Amino acid sequence: MAAWSERLAGVRGVLLDISGVLHDSGEGGGVPIPGSVEALARLKRSQLKVRFCTNESQKSRGDLVGLLRHMGFDISEGEVTAPAPATCLILKERGLRPHLLIHDGIRSEFAQIDTSNPNCVVIADAGESFSYQNMNKAFQVLMELDNPVLISLGKGRYYKETSGLMLDVGAYTKALEYACGIKAEVVGKPAPGYFQSALQEMGVESHEAIMIGDDIVGDVGGAQRCGMRALQVRTGKFRPSDEHHPEVKADGYVDNLAEAVDLLLQYAHQ
Amino acid sequence: MAAWSERLAGVRGVLLDISGVLHDSGEGGGVPIPGSVEALARLKRSQLKVRFCTNESQKSRGDLVGLLRHMGFDISEGEVTAPAPATCLILKERGLRPHLLIHDGIRSEFAQIDTSNPNCVVIADAGESFSYQNMNKAFQVLMELDNPVLISLGKGRYYKETSGLMLDVGAYTKALEYACGIKAEVVGKPAPGYFQSALQEMGVESHEAIMIGDDIVGDVGGAQRCGMRALQVRTGKFRPSDEHHPEVKADGYVDNLAEAVDLLLQYAHQ
């Protein structure tokens, strides 16, 4: 593999995944990943532009940022690209009235959305609310539509909480796709449009940007398909087999955000 | 399409799906489909061999047969090919100890199976037991195995109860397949081995047998891939769009089991 100086040359902007990079979520909001609070602070003191790009769809953006600030992270709501606000824009643009299969923690994001007489289903990481009854209700709504529209906030397979690996929304989206014979529209990583909007909000072209995430497919593969570079951290849901993934090869593997920031501050922007 | 006399010539054995053909399941065991009790009785008085081939995995074979007999159907346990007994044979043959993600109604079928220290997951139509917690537990068991084995009792998309369409096990199997990056082994329709065992138990070759079911893919397509003929009934989960399915064309569409039996008694075995 080329030297880090070559791999990181010309990077002007950094997109950061949140869960598994900054912190591990879990009971009471979870715990920061060692070194990440300080690493983020150093990154933000540098000349590099920084933005957060998350698939978090169980908590509202405000609640998520509140938790992270409480852990000591330098982060504000305006710096975060999150799927629920992006979905609300789409719903309004297209006149869609969703049946919501979501966690109560994110319901406030949809407060301004008309949910009467639904003509689509929005599915997010509903966690414990993924009961058979709730899944069946969403299925029945879709089956009654002439042109069933399913919008999925991300399509992650699983994530890591302090208590262990947890099924993510993608598994349940697959279930509804199969049952209804349809394909969901994904709002979140790895959808190209989602990365593009984060880049636009950061004001950096894709070839000058790098993604840092713990998901070899959703973060690394998705960002690379948009023309960005991408590093995988060996924290969060990282598994050793990711470094030999059959389809995706990161531009670099680092132990954690702290090592990524060390390398970026040394070699980027040259 | 050819005349019925041609399409049904040489049929010696009939495989019958149960749910959606004999009865619609639901509260209190469901209700018989009008005409089916009498049609089955006529069929069994004929020279045609008859066997039942079901993907029912929420009730034990004994409970299912008890319900149907109570509705007036002439059926006994020994005439039914069902996925749970077939799965138990496989588990024993291969020394597999399952973690069971199943409905309590079928737990008795697995009474003789060692479930300590699981080295596979068996998923059936768990209904209300498809909670997030139960799905996540099955997911975690699979992720901890070096060689994860997932056995799915059928892979149906949905079925019809008296209260409406209900998500079937296939949707949840897809969810686990996606989350774990694996492929399930299906015991049930449309797996060719499952149809073959039903044919063997009936003592009829595939080219002399016909399947009657309400599922265009699982019943009709699956049976045809085994060299059988297949009729779709317009009861149960049948939808008008099934008659224009992009991949599967039945050898005939009939209003219900009664019409199928009328035709068979007139044209088969000639």
Coordinates of C-alpha atoms in Angstrom, one line a residue, chain A:
Chain A
M1 CA 0.0 0.0 0.0
A2 CA 1.2 3.5 -0.8
A3 CA 2.7 5.6 2.0
W4 CA 0.3 7.6 4.2
S5 CA 1.7 10.8 2.8
E6 CA 0.4 9.8 -0.6
R7 CA -2.9 8.3 0.6
L8 CA -3.9 11.4 2.6
A9 CA -2.4 14.1 0.3
G10 CA -4.9 16.9 -0.6
V11 CA -7.5 16.0 2.0
R12 CA -9.3 19.2 3.1
G13 CA -12.5 17.8 4.7
V14 CA -13.3 15.0 7.1
L15 CA -16.6 13.2 7.4
L16 CA -17.0 11.4 10.7
D17 CA -19.3 8.6 11.5
I18 CA -20.5 8.9 15.1
S19 CA -21.5 5.5 16.7
G20 CA -18.5 3.2 16.9
V21 CA -16.1 6.1 16.1
L22 CA -16.9 8.7 18.8
H23 CA -18.7 6.5 21.2
D24 CA -20.3 3.1 21.7
S25 CA -24.0 3.6 22.3
G26 CA -25.9 1.7 25.0
E27 CA -27.6 2.0 28.4
G28 CA -27.6 5.6 29.6
G29 CA -26.3 6.9 26.3
G30 CA -23.2 4.7 26.1
V31 CA -19.5 5.5 26.6
P32 CA -16.9 7.5 24.7
I33 CA -14.3 5.5 22.8
P34 CA -11.0 6.1 24.6
G35 CA -9.1 9.0 23.0
S36 CA -11.9 10.1 20.8
V37 CA -12.9 13.2 22.8
E38 CA -9.4 14.6 22.6
A39 CA -8.9 13.5 19.0
L40 CA -12.0 15.4 17.8
A41 CA -10.9 18.5 19.7
R42 CA -7.5 18.4 17.9
L43 CA -9.1 17.8 14.6
K44 CA -11.4 20.8 15.0
R45 CA -8.4 23.0 16.0
S46 CA -6.7 22.1 12.6
Q47 CA -7.4 23.7 9.2
L48 CA -9.4 20.7 8.1
K49 CA -13.1 21.0 7.7
V50 CA -15.1 18.6 9.8
R51 CA -18.7 17.3 9.6
F52 CA -20.6 14.4 11.1
C53 CA -22.5 11.9 8.9
T54 CA -24.5 9.4 10.9
N55 CA -27.3 6.8 10.3
E56 CA -28.5 7.3 13.8
S57 CA -32.3 6.9 13.6
Q58 CA -33.3 5.9 17.2
K59 CA -32.6 9.3 18.8
S60 CA -33.4 12.8 17.5
R61 CA -30.4 14.9 16.3
G62 CA -30.9 17.1 19.3
D63 CA -30.8 14.3 21.8
L64 CA -27.8 12.7 20.2
V65 CA -25.8 15.9 20.2
G66 CA -26.8 16.5 23.8
L67 CA -25.5 13.1 24.9
L68 CA -22.2 13.5 23.0
R69 CA -21.7 17.0 24.4
H70 CA -22.3 15.6 27.9
M71 CA -19.5 13.1 27.2
G72 CA -17.2 16.0 26.3
F73 CA -17.4 16.0 22.5
D74 CA -17.2 19.3 20.6
I75 CA -20.2 18.9 18.4
S76 CA -23.3 21.0 17.6
E77 CA -26.6 20.1 15.8
G78 CA -25.8 22.1 12.7
E79 CA -22.7 20.0 12.1
V80 CA -24.6 16.7 11.8
T81 CA -26.1 15.1 8.7
A82 CA -28.7 12.7 10.0
P83 CA -31.4 10.7 8.1
A84 CA -34.5 11.9 9.9
P85 CA -34.3 15.6 8.9
A86 CA -33.2 14.5 5.3
T87 CA -36.3 12.2 5.2
C88 CA -38.6 15.0 6.2
L89 CA -37.4 17.1 3.3
I90 CA -38.2 14.3 0.9
L91 CA -41.6 13.6 2.4
K92 CA -42.6 17.3 2.0
E93 CA -41.1 17.6 -1.5
R94 CA -43.1 14.5 -2.8
G95 CA -46.3 15.0 -0.8
L96 CA -45.8 11.7 1.0
R97 CA -47.8 11.0 4.2
P98 CA -45.9 8.3 6.1
H99 CA -46.9 5.5 8.4
L100 CA -44.0 5.7 10.8
L101 CA -42.3 2.5 12.0
I102 CA -39.9 4.2 14.3
H103 CA -38.6 4.5 17.9
D104 CA -40.3 6.9 20.2
G105 CA -37.0 8.7 20.7
I106 CA -37.1 10.1 17.1
R107 CA -40.8 10.8 16.8
S108 CA -40.3 14.6 17.5
E109 CA -38.3 14.9 14.2
F110 CA -41.6 14.1 12.4
A111 CA -43.8 16.5 14.4
Q112 CA -44.5 18.7 11.4
I113 CA -45.3 15.8 9.0
D114 CA -48.8 14.9 8.0
T115 CA -49.3 11.2 8.9
S116 CA -53.0 10.9 8.1
N117 CA -54.2 8.4 5.5
P118 CA -50.6 7.1 4.8
N119 CA -49.3 6.7 1.3
C120 CA -45.9 5.4 2.3
V121 CA -44.0 3.7 5.1
V122 CA -40.9 5.2 6.8
I123 CA -38.8 2.7 8.7
A124 CA -36.0 3.6 11.1
D125 CA -34.1 1.8 13.9
A126 CA -37.2 1.1 16.0
G127 CA -35.3 -1.1 18.5
E128 CA -37.8 -2.7 20.9
S129 CA -40.6 -1.3 18.9
F130 CA -39.9 -3.8 16.1
S131 CA -42.7 -6.0 17.5
Y132 CA -44.5 -8.5 15.3
Q133 CA -47.6 -6.4 15.5
N134 CA -45.8 -3.2 14.4
M135 CA -44.0 -4.9 11.6
N136 CA -47.3 -6.5 10.4
K137 CA -49.0 -3.1 10.5
A138 CA -46.4 -1.6 8.3
F139 CA -46.6 -4.6 6.0
Q140 CA -50.3 -4.3 5.7
V141 CA -50.1 -0.5 4.9
L142 CA -47.7 -1.3 2.1
M143 CA -49.8 -4.1 0.7
E144 CA -52.8 -1.9 0.5
L145 CA -51.0 0.7 -1.6
D146 CA -51.2 0.6 -5.5
N147 CA -47.6 2.0 -5.6
P148 CA -46.0 1.0 -2.3
V149 CA -43.2 3.4 -1.2
L150 CA -40.9 2.3 1.6
I151 CA -38.3 4.8 2.9
S152 CA -35.5 3.3 5.1
L153 CA -33.4 5.5 7.3
G154 CA -30.1 3.8 6.6
K155 CA -29.8 0.1 5.8
G156 CA -27.3 -1.0 8.5
R157 CA -27.0 -4.7 9.3
Y158 CA -26.1 -4.3 13.0
Y159 CA -24.3 -2.0 15.4
K160 CA -22.5 -2.5 18.6
E161 CA -23.8 -1.4 21.9
T162 CA -22.0 -1.8 25.2
S163 CA -24.1 -4.9 25.8
G164 CA -23.3 -6.5 22.5
L165 CA -24.2 -6.5 18.8
M166 CA -27.7 -5.3 18.0
L167 CA -29.8 -5.8 14.8
D168 CA -30.1 -2.6 12.9
V169 CA -32.9 -1.2 10.7
G170 CA -31.5 -2.8 7.5
A171 CA -32.5 -6.3 8.6
Y172 CA -36.1 -5.2 9.1
T173 CA -36.1 -3.3 5.8
K174 CA -35.1 -6.5 4.1
A175 CA -38.0 -8.3 5.8
L176 CA -40.5 -5.8 4.4
E177 CA -38.9 -5.7 1.0
Y178 CA -39.1 -9.5 0.7
A179 CA -42.7 -9.7 2.1
C180 CA -44.0 -7.0 -0.3
G181 CA -41.8 -7.7 -3.3
I182 CA -40.5 -4.2 -3.4
K183 CA -37.2 -2.2 -3.0
A184 CA -36.8 0.4 -0.3
E185 CA -35.4 3.9 -0.9
V186 CA -32.5 4.4 1.5
V187 CA -32.0 7.8 3.1
G188 CA -28.6 7.5 4.9
K189 CA -25.3 5.8 4.2
P190 CA -24.4 4.2 1.8
A191 CA -26.8 6.1 -0.5
P192 CA -24.7 8.3 -2.7
G193 CA -27.1 11.3 -2.4
Y194 CA -26.7 11.2 1.3
F195 CA -22.9 11.5 1.2
Q196 CA -23.3 14.2 -1.5
S197 CA -25.5 16.3 0.7
A198 CA -23.1 16.0 3.6
L199 CA -20.2 17.0 1.4
Q200 CA -22.2 20.0 0.1
E201 CA -23.0 21.1 3.6
M202 CA -19.3 20.8 4.5
G203 CA -18.3 22.7 1.3
V204 CA -15.7 20.2 0.1
E205 CA -15.4 18.3 -3.2
S206 CA -15.5 14.5 -2.9
H207 CA -11.9 14.0 -4.1
E208 CA -10.7 16.3 -1.2
A209 CA -12.8 14.5 1.5
I210 CA -12.2 11.5 3.6
M211 CA -14.8 9.4 5.5
I212 CA -13.9 7.8 8.9
G213 CA -16.2 5.0 10.0
D214 CA -16.4 1.6 11.6
D215 CA -18.7 0.0 8.9
I216 CA -16.7 -1.4 6.0
V217 CA -19.7 -1.4 3.6
G218 CA -21.9 1.5 4.8
D219 CA -19.1 4.0 5.6
V220 CA -16.1 2.9 3.6
G221 CA -17.6 1.3 0.5
G222 CA -20.3 4.0 0.3
A223 CA -17.9 6.9 0.6
Q224 CA -15.5 5.4 -2.0
R225 CA -18.3 5.0 -4.5
C226 CA -18.9 8.8 -4.2
G227 CA -15.2 9.5 -5.1
M228 CA -14.1 10.0 -1.5
R229 CA -11.3 8.3 0.4
A230 CA -12.2 6.3 3.5
L231 CA -10.5 4.9 6.6
Q232 CA -11.9 2.2 8.8
V233 CA -11.4 2.3 12.5
R234 CA -10.8 -0.8 14.5
T235 CA -13.5 0.2 17.1
G236 CA -17.3 -0.1 17.2
K237 CA -18.6 -2.9 15.0
F238 CA -15.2 -3.5 13.3
R239 CA -14.3 -7.2 12.9
P240 CA -10.9 -8.5 11.9
S241 CA -12.4 -10.1 8.8
D242 CA -13.4 -6.6 7.5
E243 CA -9.7 -6.1 6.5
H244 CA -10.2 -9.0 4.0
H245 CA -13.6 -8.0 2.8
P246 CA -14.3 -9.5 -0.7
E247 CA -15.5 -6.3 -2.2
V248 CA -14.4 -3.3 -0.2
K249 CA -10.8 -2.2 0.6
A250 CA -10.4 0.9 2.8
D251 CA -7.7 3.5 2.0
G252 CA -6.3 2.6 5.4
Y253 CA -7.2 0.8 8.6
V254 CA -6.4 2.6 11.9
D255 CA -6.8 1.5 15.5
N256 CA -9.2 4.3 16.4
L257 CA -10.1 7.9 15.7
A258 CA -7.0 9.1 17.7
E259 CA -4.7 7.3 15.2
A260 CA -6.7 8.6 12.3
V261 CA -6.4 12.2 13.5
D262 CA -2.6 11.8 14.2
L263 CA -2.2 10.7 10.5
L264 CA -4.4 13.4 9.1
L265 CA -2.7 16.2 11.0
Q266 CA 0.7 14.9 9.8
Y267 CA -0.1 14.1 6.2
A268 CA -3.2 15.8 4.9
H269 CA -3.3 19.1 3.2
Q270 CA 0.2 18.7 1.8

